Amino acid sequence: MGGHFKMQRVSIFIDGNNFYHGLKYIYGESKKLIDFNFEKFCNFLADNRKIVDIFYYNAQLDKSKNLEKYKSQQRFFNKLKGICDFNLILCKLLRRRIKGTNKDYYVLKEDDIHLAVDIVEGASDNKFDVAILISGMGILFLLLNQFKKEINV
């Protein structure tokens, strides 16, 4: 008789900061991130496989720097939290001073560490059959190449 078909389990890992800047590069100011359909995008990535987890890594903006941007980001995060199996992982946003000026810039920290640990732990615990990584951090791809034989990346 027919064999037993087991649907592949997919976990999606999204580097939110790099994803945001990639969308801004593609769409410019013509599209707001809150209008982007993440659920449809993740279903497209899963390609008819079962999504078991979606991880989105980012940091909260500095409320004191720009209250409107902060509120907009919070609305966006709340929209994401409404997606089934969605996990928002908040990392650190550090403010740094540009030497010789009174201007600041921000650096997102620990997103790469959280992302890598979640992928490795998920693979070790057999939580998924396929890991999909959306990131611009090349170091993560080097790490995942080490696990290529063990997991389908």
Coordinates of N, CA, C and O in Angstrom, one line a residue, residues 17-149:
N17 N 16.8 43.4 11.6 CA 17.5 44.6 11.3 C 17.9 44.6 9.8 O 17.7 45.5 9.0
N18 N 18.6 43.6 9.4 CA 19.0 43.4 8.0 C 17.9 43.3 7.1 O 17.9 43.8 6.0
F19 N 16.8 42.6 7.5 CA 15.6 42.5 6.7 C 15.0 43.8 6.5 O 14.6 44.2 5.3
Y20 N 14.8 44.6 7.5 CA 14.3 45.9 7.4 C 15.0 46.8 6.4 O 14.5 47.4 5.5
H21 N 16.4 46.8 6.6 CA 17.2 47.6 5.7 C 17.1 47.1 4.2 O 17.2 47.9 3.3
G22 N 17.0 45.8 4.1 CA 16.8 45.3 2.7 C 15.5 45.7 2.1 O 15.5 46.1 0.9
L23 N 14.5 45.7 2.9 CA 13.2 46.2 2.3 C 13.2 47.7 2.0 O 12.7 48.1 1.0
K24 N 13.9 48.4 2.9 CA 14.0 49.9 2.6 C 14.8 50.1 1.3 O 14.5 51.0 0.6
Y25 N 15.8 49.3 1.1 CA 16.6 49.4 -0.1 C 15.8 49.1 -1.4 O 15.8 49.8 -2.4
I26 N 14.9 48.1 -1.3 CA 14.1 47.6 -2.4 C 13.0 48.6 -2.6 O 12.8 49.1 -3.8
Y27 N 12.3 49.0 -1.6 CA 11.0 49.8 -1.7 C 11.2 51.3 -1.5 O 10.4 52.1 -1.8
G28 N 12.4 51.7 -0.9 CA 12.6 53.1 -0.5 C 11.5 53.5 0.5 O 11.1 52.8 1.3
E29 N 11.0 54.7 0.3 CA 9.9 55.2 1.2 C 8.5 54.9 0.7 O 7.6 55.3 1.3
S30 N 8.5 54.1 -0.4 CA 7.1 53.9 -1.0 C 6.3 52.8 -0.3 O 5.1 52.7 -0.5
K31 N 7.0 52.1 0.6 CA 6.2 51.1 1.4 C 6.7 51.1 2.8 O 7.9 51.1 3.1
K32 N 5.7 51.1 3.7 CA 6.0 51.0 5.1 C 6.1 49.6 5.6 O 5.3 48.7 5.1
L33 N 7.0 49.3 6.5 CA 7.3 47.9 6.9 C 6.0 47.3 7.5 O 5.7 46.1 7.4
I34 N 5.2 48.1 8.2 CA 4.0 47.6 8.8 C 3.0 47.0 7.8 O 2.2 46.2 8.1
D35 N 3.1 47.5 6.6 CA 2.2 47.0 5.5 C 2.8 45.7 4.9 O 2.0 45.1 4.1
F36 N 4.0 45.3 5.2 CA 4.6 44.1 4.6 C 3.9 42.9 5.2 O 3.7 42.8 6.4
N37 N 3.4 42.0 4.4 CA 2.7 40.8 4.8 C 3.7 39.7 5.2 O 4.0 38.8 4.4
F38 N 4.1 39.7 6.5 CA 5.1 38.7 7.0 C 4.5 37.3 6.9 O 5.2 36.3 6.6
E39 N 3.2 37.1 7.2 CA 2.7 35.8 7.3 C 2.7 35.2 5.8 O 3.1 34.0 5.7
K40 N 2.3 36.0 4.9 CA 2.3 35.5 3.5 C 3.8 35.2 3.0 O 4.0 34.2 2.4
F41 N 4.7 36.1 3.4 CA 6.1 35.9 3.1 C 6.6 34.6 3.7 O 7.3 33.8 3.0
C42 N 6.3 34.3 4.9 CA 6.8 33.1 5.6 C 6.1 31.8 5.0 O 6.8 30.8 4.8
N43 N 4.9 31.9 4.6 CA 4.2 30.8 3.9 C 4.8 30.6 2.6 O 5.0 29.4 2.2
F44 N 5.2 31.6 1.9 CA 5.9 31.5 0.6 C 7.3 30.7 0.8 O 7.6 29.8 0.1
L45 N 8.0 31.2 1.8 CA 9.3 30.5 2.1 C 9.1 29.0 2.5 O 9.9 28.2 2.1
A46 N 8.1 28.7 3.3 CA 7.8 27.4 3.7 C 7.4 26.5 2.5 O 7.7 25.2 2.6
D47 N 6.9 27.0 1.5 CA 6.6 26.2 0.3 C 5.8 25.0 0.6 O 6.2 23.8 0.3
N48 N 4.6 25.1 1.2 CA 3.7 24.0 1.5 C 4.3 23.0 2.6 O 3.8 21.9 2.7
R49 N 5.3 23.5 3.3 CA 5.8 22.6 4.4 C 5.2 23.3 5.7 O 4.7 24.4 5.7
K50 N 5.2 22.5 6.8 CA 4.7 22.9 8.1 C 5.6 23.9 8.8 O 6.7 23.5 9.2
I51 N 5.2 25.1 9.0 CA 5.9 26.1 9.8 C 5.8 25.7 11.3 O 4.6 25.7 11.8
V52 N 6.9 25.4 12.0 CA 6.8 25.1 13.4 C 7.2 26.3 14.3 O 6.7 26.5 15.4
D53 N 8.0 27.2 13.7 CA 8.5 28.4 14.4 C 8.9 29.4 13.4 O 9.5 29.1 12.4
I54 N 8.7 30.7 13.8 CA 9.2 31.8 13.1 C 9.9 32.7 14.2 O 9.3 33.1 15.1
F55 N 11.2 32.9 14.0 CA 12.0 33.8 14.9 C 12.3 35.1 14.2 O 12.9 35.0 13.1
Y56 N 12.1 36.2 14.9 CA 12.4 37.5 14.3 C 13.3 38.2 15.4 O 12.8 38.4 16.5
Y57 N 14.5 38.6 15.0 CA 15.5 39.2 16.0 C 15.6 40.6 15.6 O 15.9 41.0 14.5
N58 N 15.4 41.5 16.7 CA 15.6 42.9 16.5 C 15.8 43.5 17.9 O 15.8 42.8 18.9
A59 N 15.8 44.9 17.9 CA 15.9 45.6 19.2 C 14.9 46.7 19.2 O 14.5 47.2 18.1
Q60 N 14.4 47.1 20.3 CA 13.5 48.2 20.4 C 14.3 49.5 20.2 O 15.4 49.6 20.7
L61 N 13.6 50.4 19.5 CA 14.3 51.7 19.2 C 14.3 52.5 20.5 O 13.5 52.2 21.4
D62 N 15.1 53.5 20.5 CA 15.3 54.4 21.7 C 14.1 55.3 21.7 O 13.9 56.2 20.8
K63 N 13.2 55.1 22.7 CA 12.0 55.9 22.8 C 12.3 57.4 23.0 O 11.6 58.3 22.4
S64 N 13.4 57.8 23.7 CA 13.7 59.2 23.9 C 14.3 59.9 22.7 O 14.2 61.1 22.5
K65 N 14.8 59.1 21.7 CA 15.3 59.7 20.5 C 14.3 60.1 19.5 O 14.3 61.1 18.9
N66 N 13.2 59.2 19.3 CA 12.2 59.5 18.4 C 10.9 58.7 18.8 O 10.8 57.5 18.5
L67 N 10.0 59.4 19.5 CA 8.9 58.7 20.1 C 8.0 58.2 19.0 O 7.4 57.1 19.1
E68 N 7.8 58.9 17.9 CA 6.9 58.4 16.8 C 7.5 57.1 16.1 O 6.7 56.2 15.9
K69 N 8.8 57.1 15.9 CA 9.4 55.8 15.3 C 9.2 54.7 16.3 O 9.0 53.6 15.9
Y70 N 9.4 55.0 17.6 CA 9.3 53.9 18.6 C 7.9 53.4 18.6 O 7.7 52.2 18.6
K71 N 6.9 54.3 18.6 CA 5.5 53.8 18.6 C 5.2 53.0 17.3 O 4.5 52.0 17.4
S72 N 5.7 53.5 16.2 CA 5.5 52.7 14.9 C 6.1 51.3 15.0 O 5.5 50.4 14.6
Q73 N 7.3 51.2 15.6 CA 7.9 49.9 15.7 C 7.1 49.0 16.7 O 6.9 47.8 16.4
Q74 N 6.6 49.6 17.7 CA 5.8 48.8 18.7 C 4.5 48.3 18.0 O 4.1 47.1 18.2
R75 N 3.9 49.1 17.1 CA 2.7 48.6 16.4 C 3.1 47.5 15.4 O 2.4 46.5 15.3
F76 N 4.3 47.6 14.8 CA 4.8 46.6 13.9 C 5.0 45.3 14.7 O 4.6 44.2 14.3
F77 N 5.7 45.4 15.9 CA 6.0 44.2 16.7 C 4.7 43.5 17.1 O 4.6 42.3 17.1
N78 N 3.7 44.3 17.5 CA 2.4 43.8 17.9 C 1.7 43.0 16.8 O 1.1 42.0 17.0
K79 N 1.9 43.6 15.6 CA 1.3 42.9 14.4 C 2.0 41.5 14.2 O 1.3 40.5 13.9
L80 N 3.3 41.5 14.3 CA 4.1 40.3 14.2 C 3.7 39.2 15.2 O 3.6 38.0 14.9
K81 N 3.5 39.7 16.5 CA 3.1 38.8 17.6 C 1.8 38.1 17.3 O 1.5 37.0 17.9
G82 N 1.0 38.6 16.4 CA -0.3 38.0 16.1 C -0.2 36.8 15.1 O -1.2 36.1 14.9
I83 N 1.0 36.6 14.6 CA 1.2 35.5 13.6 C 1.4 34.2 14.4 O 2.2 34.2 15.4
C84 N 0.8 33.2 14.0 CA 0.9 31.9 14.6 C 2.4 31.4 14.6 O 3.1 31.5 13.6
D85 N 2.8 30.9 15.8 CA 4.2 30.3 15.9 C 5.3 31.4 15.8 O 6.4 31.1 15.5
F86 N 4.9 32.7 16.0 CA 5.9 33.7 15.8 C 6.6 34.0 17.2 O 5.9 34.1 18.2
N87 N 7.9 34.2 17.1 CA 8.7 34.5 18.3 C 9.5 35.8 18.1 O 10.4 35.8 17.2
L88 N 9.2 36.8 18.8 CA 10.0 38.1 18.7 C 11.1 38.0 19.8 O 10.8 37.9 21.0
I89 N 12.3 38.1 19.3 CA 13.5 38.0 20.2 C 14.1 39.4 20.2 O 14.6 39.9 19.2
L90 N 14.0 40.1 21.4 CA 14.5 41.4 21.5 C 15.9 41.4 22.0 O 16.3 40.7 23.0
C91 N 16.8 42.1 21.2 CA 18.2 42.1 21.5 C 18.6 43.5 22.1 O 17.7 44.4 22.2
K92 N 19.8 43.8 22.3 CA 20.3 45.1 22.8 C 20.5 46.1 21.7 O 21.1 45.7 20.6
L93 N 20.2 47.3 21.9 CA 20.5 48.4 21.0 C 21.3 49.4 21.8 O 20.9 49.9 22.8
L94 N 22.6 49.5 21.4 CA 23.5 50.3 22.2 C 23.8 51.6 21.5 O 24.0 51.6 20.2
R95 N 23.8 52.7 22.2 CA 24.1 54.0 21.7 C 25.5 54.3 21.8 O 26.1 54.1 22.9
R96 N 26.2 54.7 20.7 CA 27.6 55.0 20.7 C 27.8 56.5 20.2 O 27.0 56.9 19.4
R97 N 28.8 57.1 20.7 CA 29.1 58.5 20.4 C 30.1 58.5 19.2 O 31.1 57.7 19.3
I98 N 29.9 59.3 18.2 CA 30.9 59.4 17.1 C 32.0 60.3 17.7 O 31.8 61.5 18.1
K99 N 33.2 59.8 17.7 CA 34.4 60.5 18.3 C 34.5 61.9 17.7 O 34.4 62.1 16.5
G100 N 34.7 62.9 18.5 CA 35.0 64.2 18.1 C 33.7 65.0 17.7 O 33.8 66.1 17.2
T101 N 32.5 64.4 18.0 CA 31.3 65.1 17.7 C 30.3 64.9 18.8 O 30.6 64.2 19.8
N102 N 29.2 65.6 18.7 CA 28.1 65.3 19.7 C 27.0 64.5 19.1 O 25.9 64.5 19.6
K103 N 27.3 63.7 18.1 CA 26.3 62.9 17.4 C 26.5 61.4 17.9 O 27.6 61.0 18.2
D104 N 25.3 60.7 17.9 CA 25.3 59.3 18.3 C 24.9 58.5 17.1 O 24.3 58.9 16.2
Y105 N 25.3 57.2 17.2 CA 24.7 56.2 16.3 C 24.4 54.9 17.2 O 24.8 54.9 18.3
Y106 N 23.7 54.0 16.6 CA 23.2 52.9 17.3 C 23.7 51.6 16.7 O 23.9 51.5 15.5
V107 N 24.0 50.6 17.6 CA 24.5 49.3 17.2 C 23.7 48.2 17.8 O 23.4 48.3 19.0
L108 N 23.2 47.3 17.0 CA 22.4 46.2 17.4 C 23.4 45.1 17.9 O 24.3 44.8 17.2
K109 N 23.2 44.6 19.1 CA 24.1 43.6 19.7 C 23.3 42.4 20.1 O 22.2 42.4 20.5
E110 N 24.0 41.3 20.0 CA 23.6 39.9 20.4 C 22.5 39.3 19.5 O 22.1 38.2 19.8
D111 N 22.1 39.9 18.4 CA 21.1 39.3 17.5 C 21.7 38.1 16.9 O 21.1 37.0 16.8
D112 N 23.0 38.2 16.4 CA 23.7 37.1 15.8 C 23.9 35.9 16.7 O 23.7 34.8 16.3
I113 N 24.2 36.2 18.0 CA 24.4 35.1 19.0 C 23.1 34.4 19.2 O 23.0 33.2 19.2
H114 N 22.0 35.2 19.5 CA 20.7 34.5 19.7 C 20.2 33.7 18.6 O 19.8 32.6 18.7
L115 N 20.4 34.2 17.4 CA 20.0 33.5 16.1 C 20.8 32.2 16.0 O 20.2 31.2 15.8
A116 N 22.1 32.3 16.1 CA 22.9 31.1 15.9 C 22.6 30.0 17.0 O 22.4 28.9 16.7
V117 N 22.4 30.5 18.2 CA 22.1 29.5 19.3 C 20.7 28.9 19.1 O 20.6 27.7 19.2
D118 N 19.8 29.7 18.6 CA 18.4 29.1 18.4 C 18.4 28.1 17.2 O 17.8 27.0 17.3
I119 N 19.2 28.3 16.2 CA 19.3 27.4 15.1 C 20.0 26.1 15.6 O 19.5 25.0 15.3
V120 N 21.1 26.2 16.3 CA 21.9 25.1 16.7 C 21.0 24.2 17.7 O 20.9 23.0 17.6
E121 N 20.4 24.9 18.7 CA 19.6 24.2 19.6 C 18.4 23.5 19.0 O 18.1 22.4 19.3
G122 N 17.7 24.2 18.0 CA 16.6 23.6 17.3 C 17.0 22.4 16.5 O 16.3 21.4 16.5
A123 N 18.2 22.5 15.9 CA 18.7 21.3 15.1 C 19.0 20.2 16.1 O 18.7 19.0 15.8
S124 N 19.7 20.5 17.2 CA 20.1 19.5 18.2 C 18.9 18.8 18.8 O 18.9 17.6 19.1
D125 N 17.8 19.6 19.0 CA 16.6 19.0 19.6 C 15.6 18.5 18.6 O 14.5 18.1 19.0
N126 N 16.0 18.4 17.3 CA 15.2 17.9 16.3 C 13.8 18.6 16.2 O 12.8 18.0 16.0
K127 N 13.8 20.0 16.3 CA 12.6 20.7 16.3 C 12.2 21.0 14.9 O 11.0 21.4 14.7
F128 N 13.1 20.9 13.9 CA 12.7 21.2 12.5 C 13.5 20.3 11.6 O 14.5 19.7 12.0
D129 N 13.0 20.2 10.4 CA 13.7 19.4 9.3 C 14.4 20.4 8.4 O 15.5 20.0 7.8
V130 N 13.9 21.6 8.3 CA 14.5 22.6 7.4 C 14.6 23.9 8.2 O 13.6 24.3 8.8
A131 N 15.7 24.5 8.1 CA 15.9 25.9 8.7 C 16.1 26.9 7.5 O 16.9 26.6 6.6
I132 N 15.3 27.9 7.6 CA 15.4 29.0 6.6 C 15.9 30.2 7.3 O 15.3 30.7 8.3
L133 N 17.1 30.7 6.8 CA 17.7 31.9 7.4 C 17.6 33.1 6.5 O 18.0 33.0 5.3
I134 N 17.1 34.2 7.0 CA 17.0 35.5 6.3 C 17.9 36.4 7.0 O 17.6 36.9 8.1
S135 N 19.1 36.7 6.4 CA 20.1 37.5 7.1 C 21.1 38.1 6.1 O 21.3 37.5 5.1
G136 N 21.7 39.1 6.6 CA 22.8 39.7 5.8 C 24.2 39.4 6.5 O 25.2 39.9 6.0
M137 N 24.2 38.7 7.6 CA 25.4 38.4 8.3 C 26.1 37.2 7.8 O 25.7 36.1 8.1
G138 N 27.1 37.4 7.1 CA 27.9 36.3 6.4 C 28.4 35.3 7.4 O 28.5 34.1 7.1
I139 N 28.7 35.7 8.6 CA 29.3 34.8 9.6 C 28.3 33.7 10.0 O 28.7 32.6 10.3
L140 N 27.0 34.0 9.9 CA 26.0 33.0 10.2 C 26.0 31.9 9.2 O 25.9 30.7 9.5
F141 N 26.2 32.3 8.0 CA 26.3 31.3 6.9 C 27.5 30.4 7.0 O 27.4 29.2 6.8
L142 N 28.6 30.9 7.5 CA 29.8 30.1 7.8 C 29.5 29.1 8.9 O 29.9 28.0 8.8
L143 N 28.9 29.6 9.9 CA 28.5 28.7 11.0 C 27.6 27.6 10.5 O 27.8 26.4 10.8
L144 N 26.6 27.9 9.8 CA 25.6 26.9 9.3 C 26.2 25.9 8.3 O 25.8 24.8 8.3
N145 N 27.2 26.3 7.6 CA 27.9 25.4 6.7 C 28.5 24.2 7.5 O 28.6 23.1 7.0
Q146 N 28.9 24.5 8.7 CA 29.4 23.4 9.6 C 28.4 22.4 9.9 O 28.7 21.2 10.2
F147 N 27.1 22.8 9.9 CA 26.0 21.9 10.3 C 25.2 21.4 9.0 O 24.3 20.6 9.1
K148 N 25.7 21.7 7.9 CA 25.0 21.4 6.6 C 24.7 19.9 6.5 O 23.6 19.6 6.0
K149 N 25.6 19.1 6.9 CA 25.4 17.6 6.7 C 24.3 17.1 7.7 O 23.7 16.1 7.5

